[in-house]
XYZ file of N, CA, C and O in Angstrom:
724
model
N 225.522 -111.012 -95.749
C 224.315 -110.241 -95.569
C 223.159 -111.147 -95.198
O 223.010 -112.224 -95.743
N 222.342 -110.691 -94.315
C 221.162 -111.458 -93.926
C 219.918 -110.731 -94.384
O 219.901 -109.506 -94.502
N 218.905 -111.478 -94.625
C 217.633 -110.914 -95.067
C 216.822 -110.553 -93.829
O 216.474 -111.406 -93.021
N 216.519 -109.285 -93.684
C 215.764 -108.833 -92.513
C 214.301 -108.563 -92.840
O 213.581 -107.999 -92.027
N 213.875 -108.952 -94.031
C 212.482 -108.743 -94.423
C 211.590 -109.656 -93.589
O 211.821 -110.865 -93.512
N 210.575 -109.095 -92.947
C 209.711 -109.943 -92.121
C 208.856 -110.867 -92.990
O 208.426 -110.503 -94.084
N 208.612 -112.057 -92.476
C 207.774 -113.027 -93.163
C 206.314 -112.706 -92.878
O 205.854 -112.791 -91.752
N 205.586 -112.333 -93.935
C 204.184 -111.951 -93.758
C 203.221 -113.046 -94.200
O 202.019 -112.850 -94.214
N 203.765 -114.171 -94.597
C 202.877 -115.241 -95.058
C 202.297 -116.029 -93.903
O 201.257 -116.653 -94.037
N 202.965 -116.048 -92.778
C 202.510 -116.748 -91.579
C 202.240 -118.223 -91.853
O 201.324 -118.807 -91.311
N 203.055 -118.826 -92.724
C 202.824 -120.232 -93.055
C 203.083 -121.140 -91.874
O 202.392 -122.129 -91.685
N 204.088 -120.816 -91.059
C 204.385 -121.669 -89.913
C 203.255 -121.613 -88.887
O 202.833 -122.635 -88.366
N 202.760 -120.421 -88.612
C 201.689 -120.311 -87.617
C 200.387 -120.893 -88.145
O 199.621 -121.474 -87.384
N 200.141 -120.757 -89.442
C 198.915 -121.334 -90.013
C 198.957 -122.848 -89.933
O 197.956 -123.491 -89.604
N 200.113 -123.437 -90.224
C 200.231 -124.888 -90.141
C 200.084 -125.347 -88.693
O 199.467 -126.376 -88.419
N 200.640 -124.584 -87.745
C 200.505 -124.935 -86.342
C 199.053 -124.806 -85.894
O 198.565 -125.627 -85.112
N 198.349 -123.783 -86.359
C 196.950 -123.611 -86.000
C 196.112 -124.797 -86.471
O 195.246 -125.284 -85.747
N 196.363 -125.249 -87.701
C 195.617 -126.383 -88.226
C 195.902 -127.620 -87.397
O 195.009 -128.400 -87.081
N 197.175 -127.793 -87.016
C 197.522 -128.969 -86.228
C 196.896 -128.912 -84.839
O 196.426 -129.912 -84.324
N 196.889 -127.742 -84.213
C 196.332 -127.655 -82.866
C 194.811 -127.758 -82.882
O 194.220 -128.231 -81.931
N 194.177 -127.344 -83.954
C 192.724 -127.423 -84.038
C 192.261 -128.827 -84.417
O 191.084 -129.126 -84.364
N 193.176 -129.674 -84.848
C 192.782 -131.029 -85.226
C 192.409 -131.144 -86.685
O 191.787 -132.111 -87.081
N 192.764 -130.185 -87.505
C 192.501 -130.279 -88.929
C 191.596 -129.173 -89.423
O 190.966 -128.465 -88.651
N 191.541 -129.063 -90.686
C 190.748 -128.044 -91.351
C 189.330 -128.573 -91.575
O 189.138 -129.706 -92.001
N 188.333 -127.740 -91.310
C 186.939 -128.179 -91.462
C 186.604 -128.493 -92.919
O 185.799 -129.383 -93.186
N 187.213 -127.767 -93.851
C 186.950 -128.047 -95.265
C 187.454 -129.435 -95.646
O 186.810 -130.147 -96.426
N 188.577 -129.837 -95.079
C 189.081 -131.174 -95.362
C 188.179 -132.243 -94.747
O 187.949 -133.295 -95.351
N 187.667 -131.969 -93.571
C 186.700 -132.904 -92.978
C 185.412 -132.942 -93.802
O 184.751 -133.983 -93.886
N 185.054 -131.826 -94.397
C 183.902 -131.807 -95.295
C 184.118 -132.713 -96.498
O 183.192 -133.404 -96.945
N 185.352 -132.729 -97.017
C 185.668 -133.627 -98.130
C 185.585 -135.081 -97.671
O 185.104 -135.944 -98.409
N 186.031 -135.350 -96.455
C 185.897 -136.714 -95.902
C 184.429 -137.114 -95.832
O 184.067 -138.245 -96.183
N 183.595 -136.196 -95.369
C 182.168 -136.482 -95.272
C 181.558 -136.708 -96.650
O 180.703 -137.594 -96.821
N 181.990 -135.930 -97.633
C 181.469 -136.103 -98.992
C 181.875 -137.464 -99.555
O 181.054 -138.145 -100.189
N 183.127 -137.863 -99.337
C 183.571 -139.179 -99.806
C 182.800 -140.293 -99.113
O 182.379 -141.259 -99.754
N 182.612 -140.163 -97.809
C 181.854 -141.177 -97.066
C 180.404 -141.213 -97.535
O 179.817 -142.288 -97.698
N 179.816 -140.048 -97.774
C 178.439 -139.992 -98.267
C 178.291 -140.658 -99.620
O 177.333 -141.414 -99.853
N 179.247 -140.403 -100.514
C 179.206 -141.036 -101.824
C 179.372 -142.549 -101.702
O 178.700 -143.315 -102.399
N 180.245 -142.977 -100.795
C 180.408 -144.411 -100.565
C 179.138 -145.048 -100.049
O 178.760 -146.151 -100.469
N 178.443 -144.374 -99.135
C 177.184 -144.901 -98.599
C 176.115 -144.967 -99.681
O 175.378 -145.954 -99.785
N 176.049 -143.929 -100.521
C 175.077 -143.937 -101.622
C 175.347 -145.107 -102.563
O 174.422 -145.802 -102.990
N 176.611 -145.341 -102.875
C 176.940 -146.470 -103.743
C 176.549 -147.804 -103.108
O 176.002 -148.685 -103.777
N 176.835 -147.949 -101.817
C 176.493 -149.207 -101.145
C 174.983 -149.422 -101.069
O 174.495 -150.534 -101.301
N 174.230 -148.366 -100.768
C 172.773 -148.490 -100.684
C 172.188 -148.815 -102.060
O 171.338 -149.705 -102.194
N 172.648 -148.114 -103.079
C 172.113 -148.372 -104.421
C 172.513 -149.744 -104.944
O 171.730 -150.398 -105.638
N 173.735 -150.178 -104.647
C 174.135 -151.507 -105.129
C 173.364 -152.604 -104.394
O 173.109 -153.667 -104.955
N 172.978 -152.366 -103.138
C 172.184 -153.351 -102.403
C 170.777 -153.480 -102.978
O 170.141 -154.523 -102.838
N 170.292 -152.433 -103.635
C 168.943 -152.451 -104.198
C 168.899 -153.025 -105.610
O 167.820 -153.189 -106.167
N 170.050 -153.318 -106.194
C 170.068 -153.897 -107.536
C 169.521 -155.318 -107.503
O 169.824 -156.094 -106.589
N 168.744 -155.642 -108.495
C 168.185 -156.990 -108.582
C 169.291 -157.955 -109.009
O 170.117 -157.635 -109.852
N 169.292 -159.143 -108.432
C 170.314 -160.116 -108.842
C 170.066 -160.572 -110.274
O 168.931 -160.802 -110.683
N 171.142 -160.669 -111.013
C 171.057 -161.088 -112.409
C 171.846 -162.382 -112.551
O 173.036 -162.425 -112.234
N 171.188 -163.422 -112.985
C 171.849 -164.707 -113.200
C 172.166 -164.839 -114.678
O 171.269 -164.833 -115.517
N 173.436 -164.912 -114.977
C 173.852 -165.031 -116.360
C 175.086 -165.913 -116.421
O 175.972 -165.830 -115.561
N 175.152 -166.720 -117.431
C 176.331 -167.576 -117.568
C 177.524 -166.782 -118.091
O 178.658 -167.195 -117.924
N 177.261 -165.630 -118.712
C 178.337 -164.806 -119.251
C 178.969 -163.926 -118.190
O 180.134 -163.574 -118.283
N 178.200 -163.530 -117.196
C 178.678 -162.611 -116.174
C 178.506 -163.260 -114.806
O 177.442 -163.210 -114.209
N 179.567 -163.868 -114.320
C 179.458 -164.592 -113.062
C 179.404 -163.670 -111.853
O 178.916 -164.056 -110.800
N 179.895 -162.449 -111.973
C 179.913 -161.532 -110.841
C 178.613 -160.767 -110.671
O 178.175 -160.518 -109.561
N 178.010 -160.350 -111.744
C 176.778 -159.570 -111.674
C 177.057 -158.080 -111.546
O 178.194 -157.639 -111.409
N 175.981 -157.285 -111.533
C 176.153 -155.829 -111.542
C 176.428 -155.221 -110.169
O 176.713 -154.047 -110.064
N 176.353 -156.003 -109.104
C 176.521 -155.455 -107.756
C 177.979 -155.288 -107.337
O 178.278 -154.492 -106.454
N 178.862 -156.025 -107.935
C 180.231 -156.110 -107.423
C 180.971 -154.779 -107.505
O 181.533 -154.311 -106.505
N 180.986 -154.161 -108.668
C 181.789 -152.940 -108.850
C 181.296 -151.799 -107.963
O 182.098 -151.183 -107.259
N 179.987 -151.481 -107.931
C 179.569 -150.404 -107.030
C 179.815 -150.722 -105.562
O 180.134 -149.833 -104.775
N 179.708 -151.993 -105.183
C 179.970 -152.360 -103.791
C 181.440 -152.161 -103.449
O 181.775 -151.584 -102.409
N 182.324 -152.615 -104.315
C 183.763 -152.445 -104.084
C 184.121 -150.961 -104.045
O 184.870 -150.511 -103.164
N 183.586 -150.187 -104.966
C 183.883 -148.748 -104.982
C 183.341 -148.058 -103.731
O 183.998 -147.177 -103.170
N 182.156 -148.437 -103.282
C 181.591 -147.858 -102.064
C 182.456 -148.153 -100.847
O 182.727 -147.273 -100.024
N 182.916 -149.393 -100.742
C 183.789 -149.765 -99.625
C 185.114 -149.006 -99.703
O 185.614 -148.490 -98.690
N 185.684 -148.913 -100.892
C 186.947 -148.181 -101.051
C 186.787 -146.694 -100.723
O 187.687 -146.089 -100.132
N 185.656 -146.113 -101.089
C 185.418 -144.709 -100.741
C 185.296 -144.521 -99.239
O 185.807 -143.538 -98.684
N 184.624 -145.443 -98.557
C 184.521 -145.359 -97.101
C 185.888 -145.503 -96.431
O 186.226 -144.750 -95.511
N 186.693 -146.450 -96.903
C 188.040 -146.629 -96.351
C 188.881 -145.389 -96.596
O 189.591 -144.908 -95.700
N 188.795 -144.835 -97.806
C 189.560 -143.632 -98.126
C 189.152 -142.464 -97.253
O 190.000 -141.708 -96.767
N 187.854 -142.298 -97.034
C 187.400 -141.178 -96.203
C 187.881 -141.315 -94.764
O 188.280 -140.330 -94.141
N 187.879 -142.534 -94.230
C 188.366 -142.744 -92.864
C 189.867 -142.483 -92.778
O 190.340 -141.788 -91.862
N 190.627 -143.016 -93.723
C 192.077 -142.795 -93.710
C 192.420 -141.318 -93.904
O 193.367 -140.810 -93.290
N 191.666 -140.634 -94.723
C 191.878 -139.205 -94.942
C 191.585 -138.425 -93.655
O 192.336 -137.522 -93.281
N 190.516 -138.781 -92.955
C 190.180 -138.104 -91.695
C 191.261 -138.344 -90.647
O 191.635 -137.430 -89.897
N 191.795 -139.546 -90.588
C 192.880 -139.842 -89.648
C 194.110 -139.006 -89.997
O 194.773 -138.451 -89.107
N 194.424 -138.903 -91.289
C 195.572 -138.102 -91.716
C 195.386 -136.632 -91.349
O 196.325 -135.983 -90.872
N 194.187 -136.121 -91.530
C 193.915 -134.725 -91.175
C 194.054 -134.537 -89.666
O 194.638 -133.562 -89.200
N 193.518 -135.469 -88.912
C 193.580 -135.380 -87.446
C 195.022 -135.384 -86.955
O 195.356 -134.717 -85.980
N 195.878 -136.111 -87.643
C 197.289 -136.177 -87.260
C 198.081 -134.961 -87.734
O 199.267 -134.870 -87.484
N 197.436 -134.065 -88.463
C 198.107 -132.843 -88.898
C 198.580 -132.851 -90.330
O 199.348 -131.990 -90.740
N 198.147 -133.806 -91.097
C 198.541 -133.861 -92.501
C 197.945 -132.693 -93.272
O 196.744 -132.450 -93.237
N 198.810 -131.927 -93.919
C 198.372 -130.776 -94.700
C 198.961 -130.922 -96.092
O 200.153 -131.196 -96.231
N 198.152 -130.766 -97.095
C 198.634 -130.860 -98.464
C 199.593 -129.734 -98.804
O 199.508 -128.635 -98.265
N 200.529 -130.028 -99.696
C 201.499 -129.021 -100.118
C 200.822 -128.008 -101.026
O 199.935 -128.339 -101.820
N 201.247 -126.774 -100.912
C 200.696 -125.715 -101.754
C 201.150 -125.909 -103.193
O 202.231 -126.430 -103.460
N 200.309 -125.501 -104.128
C 200.659 -125.585 -105.539
C 201.708 -124.535 -105.852
O 201.449 -123.336 -105.763
N 202.896 -125.007 -106.210
C 203.971 -124.075 -106.535
C 204.186 -123.973 -108.037
O 204.629 -122.952 -108.528
N 203.893 -125.030 -108.763
C 204.189 -125.049 -110.182
C 203.060 -124.552 -111.062
O 203.158 -124.577 -112.270
N 201.977 -124.119 -110.471
C 200.825 -123.666 -111.244
C 201.151 -122.338 -111.900
O 201.553 -121.392 -111.251
N 200.984 -122.281 -113.199
C 201.301 -121.072 -113.950
C 200.002 -120.444 -114.446
O 199.734 -120.384 -115.642
N 199.172 -120.010 -113.507
C 197.887 -119.427 -113.845
C 197.822 -118.045 -113.226
O 198.109 -117.860 -112.054
N 197.439 -117.097 -114.047
C 197.250 -115.741 -113.539
C 195.818 -115.630 -113.047
O 194.882 -115.542 -113.834
N 195.656 -115.663 -111.723
C 194.316 -115.640 -111.149
C 193.623 -114.298 -111.347
O 192.412 -114.204 -111.209
N 194.388 -113.262 -111.675
C 193.802 -111.952 -111.896
C 193.340 -111.734 -113.328
O 192.685 -110.743 -113.631
N 193.669 -112.678 -114.220
C 193.294 -112.523 -115.625
C 191.796 -112.756 -115.798
O 191.181 -113.559 -115.092
N 191.220 -112.057 -116.747
C 189.789 -112.222 -117.029
C 189.571 -113.448 -117.898
O 190.449 -113.892 -118.612
N 188.370 -113.977 -117.839
C 188.018 -115.154 -118.630
C 187.980 -114.786 -120.109
O 187.586 -113.689 -120.487
N 188.391 -115.725 -120.944
C 188.373 -115.534 -122.384
C 187.034 -116.054 -122.912
O 186.912 -117.192 -123.345
N 186.017 -115.185 -122.848
C 184.667 -115.603 -123.214
C 184.523 -115.874 -124.694
O 183.647 -116.639 -125.107
N 185.384 -115.276 -125.509
C 185.328 -115.540 -126.948
C 185.667 -117.009 -127.221
O 184.971 -117.684 -127.977
N 186.705 -117.509 -126.570
C 187.089 -118.910 -126.744
C 186.028 -119.838 -126.181
O 185.668 -120.835 -126.812
N 185.505 -119.516 -125.015
C 184.466 -120.342 -124.401
C 183.237 -120.375 -125.306
O 182.653 -121.436 -125.558
N 182.820 -119.224 -125.808
C 181.661 -119.158 -126.702
C 181.873 -119.938 -127.978
O 180.967 -120.644 -128.446
N 183.085 -119.824 -128.543
C 183.395 -120.555 -129.766
C 183.365 -122.064 -129.523
O 182.842 -122.823 -130.347
N 183.871 -122.513 -128.373
C 183.828 -123.938 -128.038
C 182.390 -124.427 -127.855
O 182.046 -125.537 -128.278
N 181.552 -123.607 -127.238
C 180.147 -123.982 -127.051
C 179.452 -124.114 -128.403
O 178.706 -125.065 -128.652
N 179.712 -123.173 -129.304
C 179.102 -123.217 -130.643
C 179.581 -124.444 -131.409
O 178.787 -125.152 -132.041
N 180.884 -124.731 -131.341
C 181.434 -125.897 -132.044
C 180.805 -127.183 -131.511
O 180.432 -128.072 -132.279
N 180.667 -127.277 -130.192
C 180.065 -128.457 -129.596
C 178.602 -128.599 -130.026
O 178.157 -129.693 -130.381
N 177.861 -127.506 -130.001
C 176.441 -127.553 -130.372
C 176.261 -127.919 -131.843
O 175.388 -128.729 -132.194
N 177.081 -127.344 -132.715
C 176.986 -127.653 -134.147
C 177.345 -129.118 -134.388
O 176.683 -129.808 -135.170
N 178.372 -129.609 -133.704
C 178.755 -131.018 -133.866
C 177.644 -131.940 -133.398
O 177.366 -132.957 -134.041
N 177.002 -131.590 -132.285
C 175.898 -132.413 -131.784
C 174.721 -132.388 -132.754
O 174.074 -133.413 -132.978
N 174.448 -131.228 -133.341
C 173.330 -131.118 -134.282
C 173.605 -131.868 -135.587
O 172.684 -132.381 -136.223
N 174.868 -131.940 -135.985
C 175.219 -132.596 -137.240
C 175.530 -134.081 -137.083
O 175.819 -134.754 -138.065
N 175.454 -134.587 -135.856
C 175.824 -135.976 -135.593
C 174.971 -136.961 -136.385
O 175.494 -137.860 -137.030
N 173.672 -136.828 -136.346
C 172.795 -137.765 -137.051
C 172.856 -137.597 -138.574
O 173.035 -138.578 -139.282
N 172.704 -136.379 -139.095
C 172.676 -136.285 -140.557
C 174.021 -136.573 -141.222
O 174.066 -137.217 -142.269
N 175.128 -136.114 -140.629
C 176.431 -136.301 -141.263
C 177.199 -137.504 -140.734
O 178.093 -138.013 -141.399
N 176.875 -137.930 -139.537
C 177.569 -139.073 -138.946
C 178.683 -138.639 -138.012
O 179.128 -137.477 -138.010
N 179.140 -139.607 -137.202
C 180.162 -139.317 -136.198
C 181.487 -138.896 -136.821
O 182.148 -138.003 -136.325
N 181.885 -139.528 -137.894
C 183.214 -139.239 -138.444
C 183.313 -137.787 -138.894
O 184.268 -137.082 -138.549
N 182.329 -137.296 -139.602
C 182.375 -135.902 -140.078
C 182.134 -134.941 -138.922
O 182.875 -133.961 -138.752
N 181.122 -135.208 -138.093
C 180.843 -134.322 -136.960
C 181.997 -134.332 -135.964
O 182.369 -133.292 -135.416
N 182.588 -135.496 -135.729
C 183.731 -135.587 -134.829
C 184.951 -134.864 -135.365
O 185.696 -134.226 -134.615
N 185.165 -134.949 -136.670
C 186.271 -134.219 -137.285
C 186.088 -132.721 -137.089
O 187.033 -132.007 -136.729
N 184.863 -132.241 -137.311
C 184.585 -130.825 -137.079
C 184.749 -130.457 -135.604
O 185.259 -129.382 -135.278
N 184.319 -131.341 -134.711
C 184.446 -131.098 -133.275
C 185.915 -130.983 -132.866
O 186.316 -130.019 -132.215
N 186.724 -131.959 -133.241
C 188.123 -131.967 -132.817
C 188.936 -130.860 -133.475
O 189.691 -130.150 -132.811
N 188.778 -130.688 -134.775
C 189.560 -129.647 -135.445
C 189.058 -128.255 -135.065
O 189.855 -127.323 -134.899
N 187.756 -128.095 -134.889
C 187.216 -126.807 -134.461
C 187.650 -126.442 -133.055
O 187.969 -125.283 -132.766
N 187.681 -127.411 -132.159
C 188.140 -127.157 -130.796
C 189.614 -126.783 -130.784
O 190.023 -125.878 -130.050
N 190.409 -127.470 -131.584
C 191.834 -127.136 -131.663
C 192.017 -125.711 -132.196
O 192.856 -124.957 -131.697
N 191.212 -125.342 -133.195
C 191.295 -123.985 -133.739
C 190.892 -122.947 -132.691
O 191.540 -121.917 -132.534
N 189.821 -123.227 -131.965
C 189.354 -122.289 -130.940
C 190.384 -122.119 -129.829
O 190.498 -121.042 -129.239
N 191.151 -123.159 -129.564
C 192.151 -123.105 -128.504
C 193.514 -122.611 -128.986
O 194.463 -122.603 -128.223
N 193.600 -122.200 -130.257
C 194.814 -121.536 -130.718
C 195.567 -122.208 -131.844
O 196.546 -121.653 -132.338
N 195.167 -123.387 -132.284
C 195.862 -124.040 -133.393
C 195.480 -123.353 -134.699
O 194.312 -123.270 -135.044
N 196.448 -122.869 -135.427
C 196.163 -122.186 -136.690
C 196.562 -123.012 -137.905
O 196.546 -122.532 -139.024
N 196.923 -124.275 -137.684
C 197.230 -125.186 -138.787
C 195.946 -125.934 -139.132
O 195.678 -127.027 -138.618
N 195.156 -125.340 -140.018
C 193.805 -125.846 -140.287
C 193.839 -127.234 -140.920
O 193.107 -128.136 -140.489
N 194.687 -127.426 -141.917
C 194.737 -128.722 -142.611
C 195.202 -129.813 -141.656
O 194.611 -130.896 -141.595
N 196.254 -129.526 -140.887
C 196.740 -130.509 -139.929
C 195.662 -130.798 -138.878
O 195.459 -131.940 -138.483
N 194.954 -129.763 -138.434
C 193.878 -129.962 -137.468
C 192.776 -130.846 -138.015
O 192.247 -131.712 -137.311
N 192.415 -130.629 -139.291
C 191.393 -131.469 -139.922
C 191.863 -132.918 -140.049
O 191.097 -133.849 -139.804
N 193.128 -133.122 -140.406
C 193.650 -134.482 -140.552
C 193.724 -135.204 -139.204
O 193.373 -136.383 -139.102
N 194.174 -134.496 -138.184
C 194.228 -135.106 -136.854
C 192.812 -135.388 -136.356
O 192.538 -136.450 -135.782
N 191.892 -134.447 -136.573
C 190.497 -134.663 -136.185
C 189.887 -135.853 -136.902
O 189.151 -136.638 -136.307
N 190.202 -136.003 -138.187
C 189.715 -137.140 -138.962
C 190.294 -138.443 -138.420
O 189.573 -139.441 -138.275
N 191.574 -138.445 -138.089
C 192.200 -139.655 -137.545
C 191.572 -140.033 -136.199
O 191.284 -141.216 -135.950
N 191.349 -139.046 -135.346
C 190.730 -139.332 -134.040
C 189.300 -139.836 -134.231
O 188.872 -140.802 -133.583
N 188.554 -139.213 -135.127
C 187.171 -139.619 -135.363
C 187.079 -141.025 -135.936
O 186.249 -141.830 -135.494
N 187.915 -141.326 -136.916
C 187.905 -142.676 -137.480
C 188.350 -143.697 -136.447
O 187.788 -144.790 -136.353
N 189.370 -143.348 -135.680
C 189.855 -144.263 -134.648
C 188.792 -144.566 -133.613
O 188.577 -145.730 -133.246
N 188.098 -143.539 -133.146
C 187.052 -143.774 -132.151
C 185.848 -144.487 -132.770
O 185.210 -145.306 -132.110
N 185.549 -144.196 -134.025
C 184.437 -144.863 -134.705
C 184.671 -146.368 -134.742
O 183.792 -147.163 -134.369
N 185.853 -146.773 -135.171
C 186.142 -148.199 -135.260
C 186.414 -148.823 -133.891
O 186.133 -150.006 -133.685
N 186.937 -148.057 -132.950
C 187.132 -148.587 -131.592
C 185.782 -148.910 -130.958
O 185.632 -149.954 -130.312
N 184.811 -148.038 -131.161
C 183.478 -148.308 -130.623
C 182.819 -149.458 -131.379
O 182.197 -150.324 -130.771
N 182.941 -149.465 -132.702
C 182.266 -150.484 -133.503
C 182.881 -151.865 -133.295
O 182.161 -152.841 -133.052
N 184.199 -151.959 -133.369
C 184.858 -153.256 -133.294
C 185.125 -153.654 -131.837
O 184.844 -154.769 -131.418
N 185.679 -152.715 -131.070
C 186.079 -153.041 -129.711
C 184.931 -153.179 -128.745
O 184.926 -154.064 -127.891
N 183.935 -152.305 -128.850
C 182.838 -152.310 -127.882
C 181.520 -152.831 -128.449
O 180.580 -153.071 -127.704
N 181.430 -152.938 -129.756
C 180.183 -153.388 -130.367
C 179.101 -152.326 -130.368
O 177.919 -152.641 -130.465
N 179.495 -151.056 -130.241
C 178.545 -149.942 -130.241
C 178.669 -149.227 -131.580
O 179.743 -148.757 -131.950
N 177.573 -149.160 -132.295
C 177.603 -148.514 -133.608
C 177.290 -147.031 -133.479
O 176.187 -146.655 -133.103
N 178.270 -146.203 -133.784
C 178.061 -144.763 -133.832
C 177.393 -144.423 -135.158
O 177.531 -145.163 -136.136
N 176.680 -143.304 -135.227
C 176.000 -142.967 -136.491
C 177.000 -142.734 -137.617
O 177.974 -142.013 -137.447
N 176.737 -143.376 -138.750
C 177.616 -143.223 -139.912
C 177.166 -142.071 -140.804
O 177.962 -141.540 -141.577
N 175.886 -141.688 -140.731
C 175.384 -140.558 -141.501
C 175.497 -140.792 -142.997
O 175.127 -141.860 -143.497
N 176.013 -139.791 -143.696
C 176.108 -139.880 -145.148
C 177.181 -140.854 -145.601
O 177.240 -141.203 -146.776
N 178.005 -141.321 -144.690
C 179.036 -142.291 -145.026
C 178.575 -143.737 -144.787
O 179.394 -144.650 -144.806
N 177.259 -143.930 -144.587
C 176.705 -145.261 -144.384
C 177.018 -146.116 -145.600
O 176.782 -145.722 -146.736
N 177.569 -147.279 -145.396
C 177.944 -148.165 -146.488
C 179.385 -148.006 -146.898
O 179.974 -148.903 -147.489
N 179.975 -146.856 -146.606
C 181.394 -146.625 -146.938
C 182.273 -147.073 -145.780
O 183.327 -147.675 -145.974
N 181.822 -146.779 -144.569
C 182.610 -147.120 -143.377
C 182.355 -148.553 -142.935
O 181.308 -149.072 -142.978
């Protein structure tokens, strides 16, 4: 048996149209955006004042300059790929129902949790506010294991607290746990 159902997706003709037109304008717009960002980085890095330090032999100009150049190279290579007919593959594995309505209850709950955590950061400290942030976010997103969520949130908060303090030398607010941590 053969399938006689007509193909209504027109994927072959759409791909041919893009190739004959020399590429999609939206993709060229992305090339322009990448090139624009690269130019902004290069202009801003050129305006940075030179810093002479024995600790930092490269200075602050190197990273933005390298990133600006890489963005310009990427935008040119992307434009060449588009001109040659390169088309990205369609998302086949995406399991999202585009017709579903937004879950505003979850979004609202996440906004409230974030705002409360930000408000409690100074008085209670990062460890307690972060624990509430992480465990509250997990609860809002469907985790109903409250104790496990609190323990995981506490572990993440303590880990980030000490990673910032020891690894980066940045002291997060300790709040009511000042002297204990």
